[in-house]
Short mmCIF file of C-alpha atoms in Angstrom, two decimals:
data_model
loop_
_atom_site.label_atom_id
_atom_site.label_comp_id
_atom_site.label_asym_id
_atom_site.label_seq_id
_atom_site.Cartn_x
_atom_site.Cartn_y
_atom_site.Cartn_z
CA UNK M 27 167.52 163.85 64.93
CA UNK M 28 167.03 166.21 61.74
CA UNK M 29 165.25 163.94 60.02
CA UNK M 30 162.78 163.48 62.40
CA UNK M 31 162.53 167.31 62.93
CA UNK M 32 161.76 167.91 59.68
CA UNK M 33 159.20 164.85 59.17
CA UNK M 34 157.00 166.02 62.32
CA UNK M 35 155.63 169.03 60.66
CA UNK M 36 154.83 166.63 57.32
CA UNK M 37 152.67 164.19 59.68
CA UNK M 38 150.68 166.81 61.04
CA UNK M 39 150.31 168.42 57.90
CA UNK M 40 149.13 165.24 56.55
CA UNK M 41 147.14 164.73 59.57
CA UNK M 42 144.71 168.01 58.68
CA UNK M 43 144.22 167.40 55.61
CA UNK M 44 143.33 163.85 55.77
CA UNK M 45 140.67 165.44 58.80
CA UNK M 46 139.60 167.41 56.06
CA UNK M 47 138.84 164.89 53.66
CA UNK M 48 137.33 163.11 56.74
CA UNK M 49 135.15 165.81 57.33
CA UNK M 50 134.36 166.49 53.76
CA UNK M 51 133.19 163.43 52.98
CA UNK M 52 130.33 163.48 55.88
CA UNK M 53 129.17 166.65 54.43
CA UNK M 54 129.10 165.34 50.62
CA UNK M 55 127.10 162.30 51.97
CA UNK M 56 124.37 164.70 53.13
CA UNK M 57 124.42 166.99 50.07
CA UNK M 58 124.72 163.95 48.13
CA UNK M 59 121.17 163.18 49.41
CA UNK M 60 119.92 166.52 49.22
CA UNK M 61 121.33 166.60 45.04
CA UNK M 62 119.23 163.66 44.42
CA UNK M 63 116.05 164.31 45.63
CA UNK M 64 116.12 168.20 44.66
CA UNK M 65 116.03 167.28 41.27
CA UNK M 66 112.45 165.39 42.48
CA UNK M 67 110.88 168.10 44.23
CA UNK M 68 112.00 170.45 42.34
CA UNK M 69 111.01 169.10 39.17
CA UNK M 70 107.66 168.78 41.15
CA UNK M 71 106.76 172.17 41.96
CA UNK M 72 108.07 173.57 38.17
CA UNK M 73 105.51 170.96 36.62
CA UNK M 74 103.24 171.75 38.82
CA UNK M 75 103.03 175.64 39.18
CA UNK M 76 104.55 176.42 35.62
CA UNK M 77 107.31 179.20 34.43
CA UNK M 78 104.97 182.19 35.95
CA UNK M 79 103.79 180.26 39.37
CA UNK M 80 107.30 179.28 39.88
CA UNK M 81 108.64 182.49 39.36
CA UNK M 82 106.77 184.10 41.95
CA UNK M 83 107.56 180.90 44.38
CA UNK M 84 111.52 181.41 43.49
CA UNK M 85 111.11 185.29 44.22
CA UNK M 86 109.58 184.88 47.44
CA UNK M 87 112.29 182.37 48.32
CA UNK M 88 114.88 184.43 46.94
CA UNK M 89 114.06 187.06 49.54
CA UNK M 90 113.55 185.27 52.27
CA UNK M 91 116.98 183.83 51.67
CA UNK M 92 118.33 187.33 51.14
CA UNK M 93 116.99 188.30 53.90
CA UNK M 94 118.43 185.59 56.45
CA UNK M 95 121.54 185.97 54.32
CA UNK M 96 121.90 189.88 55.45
CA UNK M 97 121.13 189.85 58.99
CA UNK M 98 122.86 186.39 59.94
CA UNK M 99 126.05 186.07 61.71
CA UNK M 100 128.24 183.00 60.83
CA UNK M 101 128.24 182.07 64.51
CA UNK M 102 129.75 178.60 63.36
CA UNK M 103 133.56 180.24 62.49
CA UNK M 104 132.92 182.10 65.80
CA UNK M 105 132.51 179.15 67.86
CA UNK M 106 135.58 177.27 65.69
CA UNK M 107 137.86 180.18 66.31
CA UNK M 108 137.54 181.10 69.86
CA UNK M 109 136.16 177.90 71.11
CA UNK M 110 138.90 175.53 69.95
CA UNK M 111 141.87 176.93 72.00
CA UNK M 112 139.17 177.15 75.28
CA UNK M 113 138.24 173.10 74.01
CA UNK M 114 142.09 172.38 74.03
CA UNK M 115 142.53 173.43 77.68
CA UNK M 116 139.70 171.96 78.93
CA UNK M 117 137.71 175.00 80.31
CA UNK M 118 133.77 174.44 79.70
CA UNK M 119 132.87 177.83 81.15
CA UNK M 120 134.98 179.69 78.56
CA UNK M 121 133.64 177.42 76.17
CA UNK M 122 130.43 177.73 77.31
CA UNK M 123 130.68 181.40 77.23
CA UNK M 124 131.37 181.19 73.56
CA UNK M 125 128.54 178.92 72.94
CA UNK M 126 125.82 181.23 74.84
CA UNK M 127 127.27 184.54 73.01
CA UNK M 128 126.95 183.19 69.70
CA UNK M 129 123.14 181.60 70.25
CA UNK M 130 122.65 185.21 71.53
CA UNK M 131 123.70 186.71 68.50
CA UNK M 132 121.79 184.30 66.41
CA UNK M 133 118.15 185.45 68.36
CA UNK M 134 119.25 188.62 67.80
CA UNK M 135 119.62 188.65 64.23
CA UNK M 136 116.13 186.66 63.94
CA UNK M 137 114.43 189.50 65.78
CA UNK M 138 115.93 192.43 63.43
CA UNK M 139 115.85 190.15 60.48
CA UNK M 140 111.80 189.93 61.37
CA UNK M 141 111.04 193.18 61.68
CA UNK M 142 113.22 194.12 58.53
CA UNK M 143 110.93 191.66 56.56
CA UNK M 144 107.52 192.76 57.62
CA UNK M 145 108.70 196.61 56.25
CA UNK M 146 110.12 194.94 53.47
CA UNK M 147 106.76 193.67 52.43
CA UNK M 148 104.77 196.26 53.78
CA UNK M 149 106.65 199.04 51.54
CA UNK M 150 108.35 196.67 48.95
CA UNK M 151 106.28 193.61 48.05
CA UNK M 152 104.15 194.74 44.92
CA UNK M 153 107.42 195.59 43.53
CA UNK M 154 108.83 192.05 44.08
CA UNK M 155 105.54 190.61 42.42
CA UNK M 156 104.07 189.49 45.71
CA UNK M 157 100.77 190.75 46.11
CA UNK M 158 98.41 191.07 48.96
CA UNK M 159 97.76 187.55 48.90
CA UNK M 160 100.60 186.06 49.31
CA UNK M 161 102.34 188.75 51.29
CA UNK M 162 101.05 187.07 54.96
CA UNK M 163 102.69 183.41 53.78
CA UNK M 164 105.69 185.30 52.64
CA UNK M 165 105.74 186.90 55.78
CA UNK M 166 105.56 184.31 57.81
CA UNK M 167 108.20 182.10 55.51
CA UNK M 168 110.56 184.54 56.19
CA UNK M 169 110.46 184.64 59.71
CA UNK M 170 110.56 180.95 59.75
CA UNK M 171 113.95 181.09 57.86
CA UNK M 172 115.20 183.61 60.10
CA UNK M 173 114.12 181.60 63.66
CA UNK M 174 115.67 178.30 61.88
CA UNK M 175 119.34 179.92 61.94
CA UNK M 176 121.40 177.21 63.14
CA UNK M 177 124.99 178.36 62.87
CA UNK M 178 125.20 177.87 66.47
CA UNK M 179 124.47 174.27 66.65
CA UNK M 180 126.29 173.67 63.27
CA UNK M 181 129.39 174.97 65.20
CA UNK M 182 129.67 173.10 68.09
CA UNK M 183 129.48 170.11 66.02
CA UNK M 184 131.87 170.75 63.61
CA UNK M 185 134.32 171.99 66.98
CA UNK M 186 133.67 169.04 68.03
CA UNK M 187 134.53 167.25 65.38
CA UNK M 188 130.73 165.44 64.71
CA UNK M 189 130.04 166.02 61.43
CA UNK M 190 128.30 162.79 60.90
CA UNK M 191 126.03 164.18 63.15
CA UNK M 192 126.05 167.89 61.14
CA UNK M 193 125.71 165.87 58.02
CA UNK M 194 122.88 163.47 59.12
CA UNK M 195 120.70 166.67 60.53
CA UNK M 196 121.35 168.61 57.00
CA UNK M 197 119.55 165.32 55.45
CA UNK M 198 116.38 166.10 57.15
CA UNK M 199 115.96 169.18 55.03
CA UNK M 200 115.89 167.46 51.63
CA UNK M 201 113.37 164.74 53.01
CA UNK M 202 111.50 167.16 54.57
CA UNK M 203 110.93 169.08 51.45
CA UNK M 204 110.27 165.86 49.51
CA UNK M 205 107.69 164.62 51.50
CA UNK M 206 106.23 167.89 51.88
CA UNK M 207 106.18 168.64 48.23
CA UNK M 208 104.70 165.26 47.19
CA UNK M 209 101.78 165.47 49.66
CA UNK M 210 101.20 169.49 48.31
CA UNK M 211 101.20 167.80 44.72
CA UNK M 212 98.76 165.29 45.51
CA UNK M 213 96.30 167.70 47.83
CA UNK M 214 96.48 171.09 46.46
CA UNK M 215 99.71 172.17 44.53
CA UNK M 216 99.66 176.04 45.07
CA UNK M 217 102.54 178.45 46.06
CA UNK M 218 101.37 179.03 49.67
CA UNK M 219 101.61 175.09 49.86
CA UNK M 220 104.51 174.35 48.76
CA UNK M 221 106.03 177.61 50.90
CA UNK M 222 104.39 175.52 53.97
CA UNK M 223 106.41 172.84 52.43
CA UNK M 224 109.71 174.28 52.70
CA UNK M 225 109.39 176.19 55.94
CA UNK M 226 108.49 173.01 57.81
CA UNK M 227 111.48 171.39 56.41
CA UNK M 228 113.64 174.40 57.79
CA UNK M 229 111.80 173.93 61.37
CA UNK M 230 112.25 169.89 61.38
CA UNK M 231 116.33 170.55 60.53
CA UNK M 232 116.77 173.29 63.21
CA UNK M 233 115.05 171.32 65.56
CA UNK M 234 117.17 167.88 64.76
CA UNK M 235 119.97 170.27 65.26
CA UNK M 236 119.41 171.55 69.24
CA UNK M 237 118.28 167.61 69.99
CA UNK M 238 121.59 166.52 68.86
CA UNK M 239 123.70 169.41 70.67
CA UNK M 240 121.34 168.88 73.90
CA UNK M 241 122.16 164.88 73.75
CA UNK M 242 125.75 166.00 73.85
CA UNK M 243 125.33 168.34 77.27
CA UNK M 244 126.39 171.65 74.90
CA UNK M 245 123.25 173.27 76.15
CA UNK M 246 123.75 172.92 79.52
CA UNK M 247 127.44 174.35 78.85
CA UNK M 248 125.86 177.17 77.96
CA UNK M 249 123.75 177.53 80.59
CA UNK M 250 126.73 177.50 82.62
CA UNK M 251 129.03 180.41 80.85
CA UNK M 252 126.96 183.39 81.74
CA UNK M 253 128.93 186.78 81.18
CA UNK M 254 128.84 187.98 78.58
CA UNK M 255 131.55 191.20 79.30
CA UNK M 256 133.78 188.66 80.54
CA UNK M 257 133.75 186.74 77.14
CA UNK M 258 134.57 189.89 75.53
CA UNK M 259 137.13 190.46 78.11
CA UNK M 260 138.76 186.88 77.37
CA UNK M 261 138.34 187.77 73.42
CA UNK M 262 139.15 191.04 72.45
CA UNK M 263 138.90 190.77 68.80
CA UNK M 264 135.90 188.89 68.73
CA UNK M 265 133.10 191.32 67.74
CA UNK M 266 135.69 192.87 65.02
CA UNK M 267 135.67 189.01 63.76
CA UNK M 268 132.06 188.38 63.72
CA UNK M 269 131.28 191.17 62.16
CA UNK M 270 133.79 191.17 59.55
CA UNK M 271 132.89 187.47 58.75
CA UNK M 272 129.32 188.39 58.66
CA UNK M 273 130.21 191.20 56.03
CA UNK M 274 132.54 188.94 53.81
CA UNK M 275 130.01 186.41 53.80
CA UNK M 276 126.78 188.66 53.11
CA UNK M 277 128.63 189.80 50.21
CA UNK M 278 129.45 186.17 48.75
CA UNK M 279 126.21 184.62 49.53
CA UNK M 280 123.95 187.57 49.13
CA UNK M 281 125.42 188.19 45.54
CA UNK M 282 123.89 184.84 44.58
CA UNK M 283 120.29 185.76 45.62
CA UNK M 284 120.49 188.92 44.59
CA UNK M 285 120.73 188.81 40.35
CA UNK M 286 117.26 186.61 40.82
CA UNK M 287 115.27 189.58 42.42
CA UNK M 288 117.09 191.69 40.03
CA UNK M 289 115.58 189.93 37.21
CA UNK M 290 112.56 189.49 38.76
CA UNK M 291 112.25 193.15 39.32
CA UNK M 292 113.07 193.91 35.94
CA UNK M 293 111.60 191.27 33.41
CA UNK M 294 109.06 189.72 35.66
CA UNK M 295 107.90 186.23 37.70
CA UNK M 296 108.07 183.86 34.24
CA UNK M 297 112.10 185.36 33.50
CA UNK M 298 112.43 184.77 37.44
CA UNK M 299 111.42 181.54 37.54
CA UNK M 300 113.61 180.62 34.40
CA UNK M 301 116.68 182.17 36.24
CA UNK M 302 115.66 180.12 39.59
CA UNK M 303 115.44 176.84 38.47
CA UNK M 304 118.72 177.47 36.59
CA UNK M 305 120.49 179.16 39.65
CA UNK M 306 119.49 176.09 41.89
CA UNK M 307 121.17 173.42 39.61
CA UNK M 308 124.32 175.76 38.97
CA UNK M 309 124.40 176.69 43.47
CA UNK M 310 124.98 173.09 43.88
CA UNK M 311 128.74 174.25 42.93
CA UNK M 312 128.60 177.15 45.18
CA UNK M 313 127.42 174.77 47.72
CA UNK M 314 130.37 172.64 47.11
CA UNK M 315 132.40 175.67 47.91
CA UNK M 316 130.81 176.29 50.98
CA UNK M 317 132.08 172.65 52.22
CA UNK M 318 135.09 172.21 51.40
CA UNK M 319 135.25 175.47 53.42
CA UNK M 320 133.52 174.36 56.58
CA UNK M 321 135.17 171.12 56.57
CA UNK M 322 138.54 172.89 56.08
CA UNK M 323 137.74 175.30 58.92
CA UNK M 324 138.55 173.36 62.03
CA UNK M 325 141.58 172.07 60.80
CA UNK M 326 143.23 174.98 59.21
CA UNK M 327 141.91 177.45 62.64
CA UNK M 328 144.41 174.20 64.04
CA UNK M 329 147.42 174.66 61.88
CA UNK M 330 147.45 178.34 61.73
CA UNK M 331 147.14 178.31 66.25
CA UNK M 332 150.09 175.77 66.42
CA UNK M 333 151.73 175.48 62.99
CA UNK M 334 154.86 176.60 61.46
CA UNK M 335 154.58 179.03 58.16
CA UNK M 336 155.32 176.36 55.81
CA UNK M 337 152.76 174.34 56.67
CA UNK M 338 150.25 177.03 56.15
CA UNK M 339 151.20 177.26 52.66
CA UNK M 340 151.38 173.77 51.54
CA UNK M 341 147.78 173.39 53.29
CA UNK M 342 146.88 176.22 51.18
CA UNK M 343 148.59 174.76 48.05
CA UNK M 344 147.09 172.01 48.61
CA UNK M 345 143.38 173.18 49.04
CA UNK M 346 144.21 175.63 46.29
CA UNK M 347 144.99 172.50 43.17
CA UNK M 348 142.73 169.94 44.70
CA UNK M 349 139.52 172.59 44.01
CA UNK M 350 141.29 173.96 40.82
CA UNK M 351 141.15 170.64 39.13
CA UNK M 352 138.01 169.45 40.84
CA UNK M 353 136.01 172.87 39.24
CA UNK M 354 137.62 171.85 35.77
CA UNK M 355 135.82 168.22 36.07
CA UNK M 356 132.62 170.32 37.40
CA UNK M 357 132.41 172.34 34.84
CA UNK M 358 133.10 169.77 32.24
CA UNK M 359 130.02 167.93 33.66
CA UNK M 360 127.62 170.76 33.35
CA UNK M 361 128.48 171.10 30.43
CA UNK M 362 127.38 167.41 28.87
CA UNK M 363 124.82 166.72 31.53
CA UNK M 364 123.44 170.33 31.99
CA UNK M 365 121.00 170.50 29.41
CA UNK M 366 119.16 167.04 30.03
CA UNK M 367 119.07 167.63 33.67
CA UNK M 368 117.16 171.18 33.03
CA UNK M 369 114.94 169.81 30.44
CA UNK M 370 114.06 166.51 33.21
CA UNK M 371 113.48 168.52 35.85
CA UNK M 372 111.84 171.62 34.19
CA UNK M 373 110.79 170.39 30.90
CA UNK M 374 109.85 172.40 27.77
CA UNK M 375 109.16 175.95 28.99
CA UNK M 376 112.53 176.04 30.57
CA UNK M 377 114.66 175.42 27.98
CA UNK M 378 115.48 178.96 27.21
CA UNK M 379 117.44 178.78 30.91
CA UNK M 380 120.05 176.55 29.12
CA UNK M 381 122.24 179.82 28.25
CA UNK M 382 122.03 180.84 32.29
CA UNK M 383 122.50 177.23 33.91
CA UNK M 384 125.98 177.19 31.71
CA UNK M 385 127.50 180.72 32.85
CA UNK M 386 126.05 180.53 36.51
CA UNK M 387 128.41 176.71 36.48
CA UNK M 388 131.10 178.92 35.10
CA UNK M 389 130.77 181.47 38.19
CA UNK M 390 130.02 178.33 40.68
CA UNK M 391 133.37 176.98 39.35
CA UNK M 392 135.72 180.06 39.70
CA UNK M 393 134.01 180.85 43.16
CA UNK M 394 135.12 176.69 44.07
CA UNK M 395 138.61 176.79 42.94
CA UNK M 396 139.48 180.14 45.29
CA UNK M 397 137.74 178.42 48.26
CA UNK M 398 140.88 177.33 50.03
CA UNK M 399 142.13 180.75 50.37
CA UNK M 400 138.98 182.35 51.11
CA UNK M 401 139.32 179.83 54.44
CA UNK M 402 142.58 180.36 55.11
CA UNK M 403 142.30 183.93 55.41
CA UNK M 404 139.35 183.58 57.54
CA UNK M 405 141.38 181.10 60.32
CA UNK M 406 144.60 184.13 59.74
CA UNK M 407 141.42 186.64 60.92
CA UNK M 408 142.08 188.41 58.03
CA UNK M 409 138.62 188.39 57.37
CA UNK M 410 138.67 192.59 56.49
CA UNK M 411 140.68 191.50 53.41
CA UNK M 412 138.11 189.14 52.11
CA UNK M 413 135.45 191.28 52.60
CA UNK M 414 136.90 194.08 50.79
CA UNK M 415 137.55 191.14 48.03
CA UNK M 416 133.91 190.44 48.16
CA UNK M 417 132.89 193.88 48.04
CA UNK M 418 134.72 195.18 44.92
CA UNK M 419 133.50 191.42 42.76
CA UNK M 420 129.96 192.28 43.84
CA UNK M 421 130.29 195.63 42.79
CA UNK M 422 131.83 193.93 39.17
CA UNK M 423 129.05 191.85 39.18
CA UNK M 424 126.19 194.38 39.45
CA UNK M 425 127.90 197.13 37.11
CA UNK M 426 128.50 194.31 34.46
CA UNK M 427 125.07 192.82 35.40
CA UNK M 428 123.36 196.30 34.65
CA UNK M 429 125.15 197.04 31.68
CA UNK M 430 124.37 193.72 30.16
CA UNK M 431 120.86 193.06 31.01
CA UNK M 432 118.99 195.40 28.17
CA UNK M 433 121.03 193.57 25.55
CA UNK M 434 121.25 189.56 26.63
CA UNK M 435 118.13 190.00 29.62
CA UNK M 436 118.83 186.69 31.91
CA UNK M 437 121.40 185.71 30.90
CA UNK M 438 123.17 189.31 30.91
CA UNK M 439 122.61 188.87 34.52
CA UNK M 440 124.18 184.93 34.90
CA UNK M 441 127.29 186.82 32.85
CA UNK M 442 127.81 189.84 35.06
CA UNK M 443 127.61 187.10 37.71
CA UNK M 444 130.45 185.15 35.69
CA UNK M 445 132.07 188.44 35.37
CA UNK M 446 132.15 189.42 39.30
CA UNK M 447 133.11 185.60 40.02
CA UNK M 448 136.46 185.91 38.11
CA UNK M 449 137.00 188.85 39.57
CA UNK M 450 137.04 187.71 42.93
CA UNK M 451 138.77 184.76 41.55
CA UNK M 452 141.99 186.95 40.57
CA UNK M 453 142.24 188.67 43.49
CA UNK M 454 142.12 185.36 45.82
CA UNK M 455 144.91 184.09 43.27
CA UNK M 456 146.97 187.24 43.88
CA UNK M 457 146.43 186.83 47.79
CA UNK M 458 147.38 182.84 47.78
CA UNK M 459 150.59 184.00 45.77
CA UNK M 460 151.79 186.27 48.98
CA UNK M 461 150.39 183.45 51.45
CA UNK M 462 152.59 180.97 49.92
CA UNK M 463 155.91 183.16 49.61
CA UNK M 464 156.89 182.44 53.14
CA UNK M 465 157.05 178.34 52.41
CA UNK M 466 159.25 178.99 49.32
CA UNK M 467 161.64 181.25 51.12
CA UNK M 468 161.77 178.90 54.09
CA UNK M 469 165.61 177.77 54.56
CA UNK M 470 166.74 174.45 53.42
#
């Protein structure tokens, strides 16, 4: 009888994390897809608009991105956390409820993030480079990005467990943008083209993503859980978790948009562009990061609702070595394939980005291997802690971003991102430490 006691909470510890791996693997397909074919269009529009074109491009992306980045909610951990015990039980109008009060909050933030943007550009955009001319395609970019928010749709696939489905509608982006950018090329390669480019690419993903949730009957669930004082009613720390998520995760993703305007603000388009192209081969780590963390999600919100302690910290242990030694590979990579892929995709004027592509990979790696606990904390709703993490690296990254810019320029700026990256990094360590005491002190 003891032995099977004790080897119960081993299979369903082995259970969620082969789910992760599962789940993981769906999302590398798609990003696997999107990898390949960035380097294509990519290389496309850096050929084609050259280091001061593409500068001005990357800027106007970067604040779009900022933008969305600020104003939206991650509506997908909402849905995971409150919707799985209501999914468990079998009540669709709680569920429901869920659903509709996250695609709420998701308008919402489109309609503030909208206005935000037109004062941004109204007030702001000669300083970001973008002049009169390109300020109504910027404009209208941005609220594209904004209206294409699809953390609600995201969520209910990845509560219910489809993330074939997630992973197959994330596809339609990179092929999108492909297609897009090859026909600009041919016909008329300017930056209000290749803008058109990637906003209808954000439109055909969003839209793949509300045909697959409607196939499913989600939007008619939703339709069904009106009340919106009763969900908070059912869910009394819910608005305290959205809105600390939102904050932790403003502050993570934010911080990687924000060091391009910075230099863009401060050396110009050409040193923006540089920095872009450079920042988009070195995200792909950060993106990494991001899902291992959504595929993790479900499962640990799982473990932590029904688990013992021990589990929790061999799941975390667990998440904590497999990204630790993953990064190490990562970063070994970038650094023997980094420089040819730069030079293939942006050729001879961006060579000078070599020095930022290599300590942007170093921050892409220390942000991967602290992913685990960032999650875990997140599922514990302890989300306050890792936004106050967030908050004090960003502000390491800006002071030693500032500080360093007049003497390295870029790449002062990719090292004060290193800088507020390993920052972050230590205090995540310190934090899985006191996580995992409870498993070591557990009684034999």
């Amino acid at each position: 009888m003891t032995e099977d006691v004790a080897e119960e909470p081993e299979g369903r510890f082995s259970g969620a994390m082969g789910a992760v791996w599962r789940n993981l693997g769906w999302l590398l397909a798609s990003r696997g897809v999107l990898a390949v074919l960035s380097l294509f269009y990519l290389g496309i529009a850096t050929r084609s608009l050259g280091v001061y074109g593409f500068g001005r491009f990357a800027l106007i992306i970067g604040a779009a991105q900022t933008l969305a980045t600020l104003v939206a909610f991650q509506s997908w951990q909402v849905i995971v956390q409150y919707g799985t015990p209501a999914l468990a039980r079998g009540d669709d109008d709680a569920l429901g409820r869920v659903f509709r009060g996250s695609a709420l909050v998701d308008a919402g933030s489109a309609a503030i993030g909208a206005v935000l943007a037109w004062l941004i550009l109204e007030f702001f955009g000669e300083a970001l480079g973008i002049g009169p001319t390109l300020q109504r395609a910027t404009l209208i970019f941005a609220i594209v990005q904004l209206v294409t928010i699809r953390s609600t749709p995201l969520g209910i696939l990845r509560l219910r467990d489809r993330f074939a489905l997630s992973a197959a509608a994330d596809s339609v982006t990179p092929v999108a943008r492909f297609v897009g950018t090859v026909l600009v090329w041919a016909v008329h390669p300017t930056v209000q083209g290749f803008l058109s480019a990637w906003g209808l690419a954000e439109i055909l993903t969003a839209a793949t993503y509300w045909i697959m949730v409607a196939r499913r009957g989600d939007i008619a669930l939703m339709r069904r859980g009106r009340g919106m004082k009763r969900l908070l009613a059912e869910h009394p720390g819910i608005v305290r978790f959205a809105l600390s998520t939102n904050a932790s995760s403003t502050l993570g993703l934010s911080s990687k948009q924000i060091p391009l305007l910075v230099v863009g603000a401060a050396a110009g388009p050409a040193a923006a562009g540089a920095f872009r192209l450079a920042s988009q081969i070195a995200q792909a780590l950060a993106k990494l990061s991001q899902l291992i963390s959504r595929a993790a999600f479900p499962e640990v919100v799982k473990t932590v609702r029904d688990a013992r302690p021990g589990e929790l910290g061999r799941l975390l242990r667990r998440l904590f070595l497999g990204s630790g030694a993953a990064a190490i590979v990562i970063m070994a990579l970038v650094a023997v394939a980094g420089r040819p892929v730069l030079n293939l995709v942006g050729g001879r004027d961006f060579t000078g980005a070599w020095p930022i592509l290599l300590w942007l990979a170093v921050a892409g790696c220390l942000d991967f291997a602290t992913v685990g606990v960032d999650t875990v904390m997140t599922a514990l709703q302890r989300a306050g802690t890792v936004f106050a993490i967030r908050a004090l690296g960003a502000g390491l990254m800006l002071a030693a971003a500032f500080a360093l810019m007049p003497f390295f320029g870029p790449t002062g700026v990719a090292i004060g991102v290193a800088i507020g990256s390993a920052g972050v990094a230590v205090m995540m360590a310190i934090v899985a430490v006191r996580l995992a005491k409870p498993a070591a002190k557990r009684p034999s």
